[in-house]
Short mmCIF file of C-alpha atoms in Angstrom, two decimals:
data_model
loop_
_atom_site.label_atom_id
_atom_site.label_comp_id
_atom_site.label_asym_id
_atom_site.label_seq_id
_atom_site.Cartn_x
_atom_site.Cartn_y
_atom_site.Cartn_z
CA MET U 1 42.08 -7.94 -13.62
CA ALA U 2 41.11 -10.42 -16.15
CA ILE U 3 37.80 -10.65 -17.82
CA ASP U 4 36.33 -13.81 -19.03
CA GLU U 5 35.04 -12.53 -22.27
CA GLN U 6 32.75 -15.70 -22.65
CA ARG U 7 31.15 -15.13 -19.42
CA LEU U 8 31.02 -11.10 -20.08
CA GLN U 9 29.00 -11.81 -23.31
CA ALA U 10 26.66 -14.25 -21.48
CA PHE U 11 25.85 -11.84 -18.91
CA LEU U 12 25.33 -9.17 -21.23
CA GLY U 13 23.17 -11.06 -23.32
CA LYS U 14 20.94 -11.98 -20.07
CA ALA U 15 20.91 -8.11 -19.34
CA ILE U 16 19.78 -7.20 -22.73
CA CYS U 17 16.68 -9.74 -22.32
CA ASP U 18 15.95 -8.24 -19.19
CA LEU U 19 16.16 -4.59 -20.41
CA GLY U 20 13.79 -5.51 -23.14
CA ALA U 21 11.54 -7.12 -21.04
CA ALA U 22 11.66 -4.03 -18.56
CA THR U 23 11.22 -1.33 -21.68
CA SER U 24 8.26 -3.53 -23.19
CA ALA U 25 6.21 -3.37 -19.90
CA THR U 26 4.14 -0.31 -20.62
CA LEU U 27 3.71 -1.76 -23.87
CA ILE U 28 1.92 -4.96 -22.47
CA GLN U 29 -0.39 -2.60 -20.59
CA ILE U 30 -1.21 -0.41 -23.74
CA GLY U 31 -2.01 -3.57 -25.78
CA ASP U 32 -4.20 -4.90 -23.02
CA GLU U 33 -6.17 -1.62 -22.46
CA LEU U 34 -6.38 -0.92 -26.31
CA GLY U 35 -7.68 -4.64 -27.12
CA PHE U 36 -4.62 -5.29 -29.27
CA TYR U 37 -4.27 -9.07 -27.88
CA LYS U 38 -8.18 -9.68 -28.02
CA ALA U 39 -8.15 -8.83 -31.45
CA LEU U 40 -4.92 -10.72 -32.53
CA ALA U 41 -6.42 -13.62 -30.86
CA GLY U 42 -9.24 -13.62 -33.15
CA GLU U 43 -7.44 -13.67 -36.41
CA ARG U 44 -4.11 -12.66 -38.10
CA LEU U 45 -3.88 -8.75 -38.88
CA THR U 46 -1.55 -6.24 -40.55
CA PRO U 47 -0.76 -3.13 -38.73
CA ALA U 48 -3.23 -1.24 -40.65
CA GLU U 49 -5.96 -3.86 -40.07
CA LEU U 50 -5.02 -3.77 -36.09
CA ALA U 51 -5.23 -0.18 -36.21
CA GLN U 52 -8.52 -0.16 -37.94
CA ARG U 53 -10.13 -2.47 -35.62
CA THR U 54 -9.07 -0.75 -32.40
CA GLY U 55 -9.27 2.92 -33.57
CA THR U 56 -5.89 3.55 -33.01
CA PHE U 57 -3.06 4.99 -35.21
CA GLU U 58 -1.23 2.61 -37.57
CA ARG U 59 2.35 4.07 -37.15
CA TYR U 60 2.41 3.70 -33.42
CA VAL U 61 0.57 0.10 -33.76
CA ARG U 62 3.46 -0.86 -36.24
CA GLU U 63 6.02 -0.46 -33.67
CA TRP U 64 4.09 -1.94 -31.06
CA LEU U 65 3.46 -5.07 -33.04
CA GLY U 66 7.63 -5.13 -33.95
CA ASN U 67 8.48 -4.93 -30.20
CA GLN U 68 6.06 -7.64 -29.32
CA ALA U 69 7.12 -9.93 -32.04
CA ALA U 70 10.74 -9.28 -31.06
CA GLY U 71 9.85 -10.67 -27.48
CA GLY U 72 7.84 -13.38 -28.57
CA TYR U 73 4.60 -12.42 -27.60
CA VAL U 74 2.87 -12.21 -30.95
CA GLU U 75 3.89 -14.17 -34.06
CA TYR U 76 4.84 -12.58 -37.35
CA ASP U 77 4.09 -14.11 -40.90
CA ALA U 78 6.74 -12.28 -43.38
CA ALA U 79 4.95 -13.63 -46.15
CA SER U 80 1.62 -11.60 -45.57
CA GLY U 81 3.22 -9.01 -43.28
CA SER U 82 0.43 -9.94 -40.62
CA TYR U 83 0.51 -10.76 -36.93
CA GLY U 84 -1.35 -13.00 -34.49
CA LEU U 85 -1.27 -14.92 -31.08
CA SER U 86 -0.81 -18.53 -30.87
CA GLU U 87 -3.31 -20.48 -28.84
CA GLU U 88 -0.81 -20.41 -25.79
CA GLN U 89 -0.18 -16.74 -26.31
CA ALA U 90 -3.84 -15.87 -26.19
CA LEU U 91 -4.53 -17.87 -23.33
CA CYS U 92 -2.02 -15.85 -21.31
CA LEU U 93 -2.43 -12.46 -22.69
CA ALA U 94 -6.24 -12.20 -24.05
CA ASP U 95 -8.29 -14.16 -21.66
CA PRO U 96 -8.85 -12.39 -18.29
CA HIS U 97 -10.79 -15.19 -17.18
CA GLY U 98 -8.39 -17.95 -17.94
CA PRO U 99 -5.89 -19.62 -15.73
CA VAL U 100 -3.12 -17.05 -16.40
CA ASP U 101 -3.52 -13.32 -16.65
CA LEU U 102 -0.02 -11.72 -17.71
CA PRO U 103 -1.13 -8.07 -18.33
CA GLY U 104 -2.81 -8.11 -14.87
CA ALA U 105 0.65 -8.43 -13.38
CA TYR U 106 2.11 -5.65 -14.96
CA ALA U 107 -0.41 -3.42 -13.05
CA ILE U 108 1.50 -4.56 -10.16
CA VAL U 109 4.79 -3.52 -11.89
CA GLU U 110 3.20 -0.18 -12.42
CA ALA U 111 2.55 0.28 -8.74
CA MET U 112 6.23 -0.50 -8.02
CA PHE U 113 7.41 2.34 -9.99
CA HIS U 114 4.74 4.74 -8.57
CA ALA U 115 6.12 3.86 -5.07
CA LYS U 116 9.85 3.89 -6.11
CA GLU U 117 10.60 6.94 -4.09
CA ARG U 118 8.93 5.77 -0.94
CA THR U 119 10.68 2.35 -1.42
CA LEU U 120 13.92 4.13 -1.62
CA ALA U 121 13.48 5.88 1.77
CA ASN U 122 12.21 2.35 3.15
CA PHE U 123 15.73 0.96 2.20
CA ARG U 124 17.56 3.75 4.11
CA ASN U 125 15.30 4.19 7.12
CA GLY U 126 13.82 0.75 7.59
CA ARG U 127 10.38 1.95 7.73
CA GLY U 128 7.31 0.31 5.96
CA MET U 129 4.49 1.22 3.67
CA GLU U 130 1.05 0.34 4.31
CA TRP U 131 -1.05 -1.53 1.63
CA GLY U 132 -3.43 1.38 1.24
CA GLU U 133 -0.75 3.83 0.59
CA HIS U 134 -0.06 2.13 -2.67
CA HIS U 135 -1.43 3.38 -5.98
CA PRO U 136 -4.82 1.86 -6.84
CA CYS U 137 -3.11 0.11 -9.81
CA LEU U 138 -1.57 -2.41 -7.12
CA PHE U 139 -5.13 -3.60 -6.08
CA HIS U 140 -6.58 -3.94 -9.20
CA GLY U 141 -3.49 -5.78 -10.77
CA THR U 142 -3.27 -8.03 -7.80
CA GLU U 143 -7.00 -8.82 -8.29
CA ARG U 144 -6.54 -9.73 -12.07
CA PHE U 145 -3.31 -11.63 -11.54
CA PHE U 146 -4.36 -13.74 -8.51
CA ARG U 147 -7.95 -14.42 -9.91
CA ALA U 148 -6.62 -16.16 -12.71
CA GLY U 149 -4.79 -18.65 -10.39
CA TYR U 150 -7.81 -19.05 -8.40
CA ASN U 151 -9.79 -19.94 -11.59
CA ALA U 152 -7.32 -22.46 -12.66
CA ASN U 153 -6.84 -24.16 -9.13
CA LEU U 154 -9.05 -23.27 -6.20
CA ILE U 155 -12.31 -25.26 -6.74
CA THR U 156 -10.51 -27.91 -8.94
CA ALA U 157 -7.40 -28.68 -6.93
CA TRP U 158 -6.78 -26.85 -3.78
CA LEU U 159 -10.24 -27.14 -1.93
CA PRO U 160 -10.16 -31.01 -2.71
CA ALA U 161 -6.56 -31.45 -1.36
CA LEU U 162 -8.05 -30.28 2.14
CA ASP U 163 -9.48 -33.00 4.54
CA GLY U 164 -13.31 -32.98 4.02
CA VAL U 165 -13.67 -29.54 3.32
CA VAL U 166 -15.53 -29.94 -0.20
CA ASP U 167 -18.03 -31.92 1.56
CA LYS U 168 -18.70 -29.98 4.07
CA LEU U 169 -19.38 -26.79 1.86
CA ARG U 170 -21.54 -28.71 -0.48
CA ARG U 171 -23.68 -29.55 2.61
CA GLY U 172 -23.59 -25.83 3.84
CA GLY U 173 -20.68 -24.70 5.62
CA ARG U 174 -19.48 -21.66 6.88
CA ALA U 175 -16.21 -20.13 5.76
CA ALA U 176 -14.08 -17.03 6.03
CA ASP U 177 -11.67 -15.43 3.44
CA VAL U 178 -9.17 -13.45 5.45
CA GLY U 179 -7.47 -10.69 3.60
CA CYS U 180 -9.71 -10.94 0.81
CA GLY U 181 -8.94 -7.97 -1.10
CA HIS U 182 -11.37 -7.44 -4.06
CA GLY U 183 -13.06 -10.72 -2.91
CA ALA U 184 -12.23 -12.72 -5.96
CA SER U 185 -11.43 -15.80 -4.08
CA THR U 186 -14.41 -15.43 -1.84
CA ILE U 187 -17.01 -14.69 -4.74
CA LEU U 188 -15.54 -17.89 -6.70
CA MET U 189 -15.90 -20.16 -3.55
CA ALA U 190 -19.46 -18.58 -3.04
CA GLN U 191 -20.59 -19.42 -6.64
CA SER U 192 -19.22 -22.84 -6.27
CA PHE U 193 -20.72 -23.65 -3.21
CA PRO U 194 -24.29 -21.96 -2.99
CA ASP U 195 -25.54 -23.73 -0.08
CA SER U 196 -22.82 -22.31 2.15
CA GLU U 197 -22.14 -18.94 3.82
CA PHE U 198 -18.85 -16.95 3.09
CA VAL U 199 -17.43 -14.05 4.72
CA GLY U 200 -14.71 -11.81 3.18
CA TYR U 201 -12.47 -9.74 5.69
CA ASP U 202 -9.81 -6.95 4.56
CA TYR U 203 -8.67 -4.07 6.63
CA HIS U 204 -8.57 -1.89 3.46
CA ALA U 205 -11.90 -0.45 3.28
CA PRO U 206 -11.75 0.66 -0.22
CA SER U 207 -10.95 -3.18 -1.26
CA ILE U 208 -13.97 -4.08 0.67
CA ASP U 209 -16.18 -1.65 -1.37
CA VAL U 210 -14.91 -2.95 -4.62
CA ALA U 211 -15.69 -6.95 -3.25
CA ARG U 212 -19.20 -5.76 -2.54
CA GLU U 213 -19.41 -4.34 -6.01
CA ARG U 214 -18.25 -7.28 -7.61
CA ALA U 215 -20.33 -9.70 -5.58
CA LYS U 216 -23.52 -7.71 -6.52
CA ALA U 217 -22.51 -7.50 -10.14
CA ALA U 218 -22.01 -11.55 -9.96
CA GLY U 219 -25.56 -12.02 -8.65
CA VAL U 220 -23.69 -13.70 -5.49
CA GLU U 221 -26.00 -13.64 -2.57
CA ASN U 222 -24.06 -16.22 0.06
CA ALA U 223 -21.19 -13.95 0.64
CA ARG U 224 -20.65 -10.66 2.53
CA PHE U 225 -17.74 -8.45 3.09
CA ASP U 226 -16.65 -6.78 6.32
CA VAL U 227 -13.83 -4.22 7.28
CA ALA U 228 -11.64 -6.02 9.56
CA ASP U 229 -7.98 -6.96 9.98
CA ALA U 230 -6.75 -10.50 10.82
CA VAL U 231 -6.85 -10.29 14.37
CA GLY U 232 -10.00 -8.38 14.83
CA TYR U 233 -12.94 -10.12 12.84
CA THR U 234 -15.78 -11.38 15.14
CA GLY U 235 -16.95 -14.23 13.37
CA ARG U 236 -16.93 -17.62 14.85
CA HIS U 237 -17.70 -21.35 14.32
CA PHE U 238 -16.10 -21.32 10.81
CA ASP U 239 -15.59 -24.81 8.68
CA LEU U 240 -12.88 -23.11 6.86
CA ILE U 241 -10.76 -20.18 7.29
CA ALA U 242 -8.68 -19.22 3.99
CA PHE U 243 -5.54 -17.01 3.73
CA PHE U 244 -4.78 -16.51 0.07
CA ASP U 245 -1.22 -15.04 -0.27
CA CYS U 246 -1.57 -12.62 2.53
CA LEU U 247 -0.17 -14.24 5.78
CA HIS U 248 3.29 -13.32 5.12
CA ASP U 249 2.31 -9.46 4.57
CA MET U 250 0.87 -9.39 8.00
CA GLY U 251 1.89 -7.24 10.89
CA ASP U 252 1.26 -10.10 13.18
CA PRO U 253 0.95 -13.29 11.36
CA VAL U 254 1.12 -15.42 14.51
CA GLY U 255 -1.97 -13.47 16.10
CA ALA U 256 -3.71 -13.95 12.81
CA ALA U 257 -3.01 -17.67 12.98
CA ARG U 258 -4.13 -17.75 16.46
CA HIS U 259 -7.17 -15.82 15.94
CA ALA U 260 -7.97 -18.23 13.16
CA ARG U 261 -7.53 -21.18 15.54
CA GLU U 262 -10.05 -19.57 18.05
CA ALA U 263 -12.52 -18.76 15.26
CA LEU U 264 -12.59 -22.36 13.79
CA LYS U 265 -14.55 -25.17 14.96
CA ASP U 266 -13.22 -27.90 16.37
CA ASP U 267 -13.15 -29.94 13.45
CA GLY U 268 -12.27 -26.87 11.03
CA ASN U 269 -9.77 -26.37 8.54
CA CYS U 270 -7.24 -23.58 7.95
CA MET U 271 -6.08 -23.12 4.19
CA ILE U 272 -2.68 -21.08 3.89
CA VAL U 273 -1.95 -20.25 0.27
CA GLU U 274 1.28 -18.66 -0.04
CA PRO U 275 3.84 -18.03 -2.95
CA PHE U 276 6.03 -20.91 -3.66
CA ALA U 277 9.35 -20.90 -1.85
CA GLY U 278 12.09 -23.47 -0.55
CA ASP U 279 13.21 -23.01 3.09
CA GLN U 280 16.87 -21.91 1.89
CA VAL U 281 17.81 -18.98 -0.07
CA GLN U 282 19.38 -21.06 -2.83
CA ASP U 283 16.39 -22.88 -3.37
CA ASN U 284 14.79 -19.70 -4.52
CA LEU U 285 17.34 -18.44 -6.87
CA ASN U 286 15.19 -19.18 -10.13
CA PRO U 287 12.95 -17.08 -12.06
CA VAL U 288 9.75 -17.58 -9.86
CA GLY U 289 11.85 -16.91 -6.98
CA ARG U 290 13.18 -13.57 -8.78
CA VAL U 291 9.60 -12.29 -9.17
CA TYR U 292 8.69 -13.05 -5.59
CA TYR U 293 11.75 -11.29 -4.05
CA ALA U 294 11.09 -8.17 -6.16
CA ALA U 295 7.36 -8.11 -5.12
CA SER U 296 8.53 -9.02 -1.38
CA SER U 297 10.98 -6.19 -1.22
CA GLN U 298 8.90 -3.56 -2.53
CA ILE U 299 5.21 -4.80 -1.44
CA CYS U 300 5.06 -7.53 1.05
CA VAL U 301 7.92 -6.55 3.54
CA PRO U 302 7.07 -2.93 3.78
CA VAL U 303 3.42 -3.89 4.48
CA SER U 304 4.39 -6.00 7.56
CA LEU U 305 7.41 -3.46 8.65
CA ALA U 306 4.55 -0.48 8.72
CA ARG U 307 2.89 -2.43 11.41
CA LYS U 308 6.05 -3.53 13.21
CA GLY U 309 5.65 -7.11 12.14
CA PRO U 310 8.24 -9.66 11.36
CA ALA U 311 8.38 -9.24 7.75
CA LEU U 312 8.21 -12.72 6.65
CA GLY U 313 8.39 -11.74 3.03
CA ALA U 314 7.06 -13.63 0.18
CA GLN U 315 9.86 -16.18 0.23
CA ALA U 316 9.34 -17.27 3.91
CA GLY U 317 9.13 -20.98 2.93
CA GLU U 318 7.18 -23.75 4.48
CA LYS U 319 9.50 -24.22 7.63
CA ARG U 320 9.00 -20.65 8.80
CA LEU U 321 5.20 -20.80 8.11
CA ARG U 322 4.98 -23.80 10.17
CA GLU U 323 6.65 -22.06 13.07
CA VAL U 324 4.15 -19.49 12.81
CA VAL U 325 1.33 -21.53 12.53
CA VAL U 326 1.75 -24.38 14.73
CA ASP U 327 4.31 -23.01 17.42
CA GLY U 328 2.79 -19.58 17.60
CA GLY U 329 -0.59 -19.94 16.43
CA GLY U 330 -1.45 -23.16 18.32
CA PHE U 331 -2.42 -25.47 15.64
CA ARG U 332 -1.86 -29.02 16.14
CA GLN U 333 -1.45 -30.36 12.46
CA PHE U 334 0.04 -28.76 9.68
CA ARG U 335 0.86 -30.34 6.30
CA ARG U 336 1.62 -29.27 2.62
CA ALA U 337 -1.54 -30.27 1.02
CA THR U 338 -0.81 -29.30 -2.52
CA GLU U 339 1.30 -26.97 -4.59
CA THR U 340 1.74 -25.45 -7.98
CA PRO U 341 4.84 -23.88 -9.56
CA PHE U 342 3.87 -20.51 -8.06
CA ASN U 343 2.01 -21.52 -4.77
CA LEU U 344 2.23 -23.66 -1.57
CA VAL U 345 -1.19 -24.87 -0.40
CA LEU U 346 -0.94 -25.59 3.32
CA GLU U 347 -3.49 -27.08 5.79
CA ALA U 348 -3.65 -26.36 9.39
CA ARG U 349 -6.05 -27.99 11.66
CA PRO U 350 -6.84 -27.55 15.50
#
């Protein structure tokens, strides 16, 4: 068959970029854990200076810097032989409390490799894998990566986009965070609205233990955390119930929506934050969709299938979620309140 040389070279160029990114994944984690990014965010350093600042071996540091500069993750000045981070690079790589935490995402990638053999078996037998069966790096990576998005958007954009929620929480409301994980979203809301009461629920007991530790360390006293799944928590009369990037993972998302409807006050609000997705496959064939399909096939779909669920997947889309929340869950009002390039923020009301 005839090969189009131009198309071949274009594909190989893309594949080499992907291969470089894949082989650099552990180096990003190493740079994070050894404090390389933080050191380079402060000033330009030679390999020897970076090694001295971080207590590491210069020969390895030199190769790490070459890799990072080749990938555009650090800047190199040939005249001085020094390396540094631009403000934009530092924002994404050296500030775990900022709006983007890229190294946190690589702990999720690490978890995918830990689960590879199980994932391979799942593709063959159609079974699932519970959230709690993953390597602990998944839980910590999820906390870091998603917390950054919450820091950037939750208080300033997402909650204000809901109908009357901010006023309720300022006056002293009652809110539930279902599928709270390590409690990053719960704690952030509790800190921002000290007169309100927050309850975080998660069926993964070790995550609830961590959430309690996080809240204690932050001095948060208006939030508590209970082990319960999305159809089993007993709290009632909530002004707000939130699902952060978790409804699509659940074994019974319709039941979770119905349970939330019953637990809300008649004038309450349900916030459903989901990965950004269009309703058609072709809408999601882009870099963000690629990331989400990867996570979905190795984490999200297996969690749902492990509980005989519908496996909505991370790219479920607004139309499918509407069916779950309105047709199945019994909510009467449903709308897209706001969005980011990475998230849909949906509001449902009784």
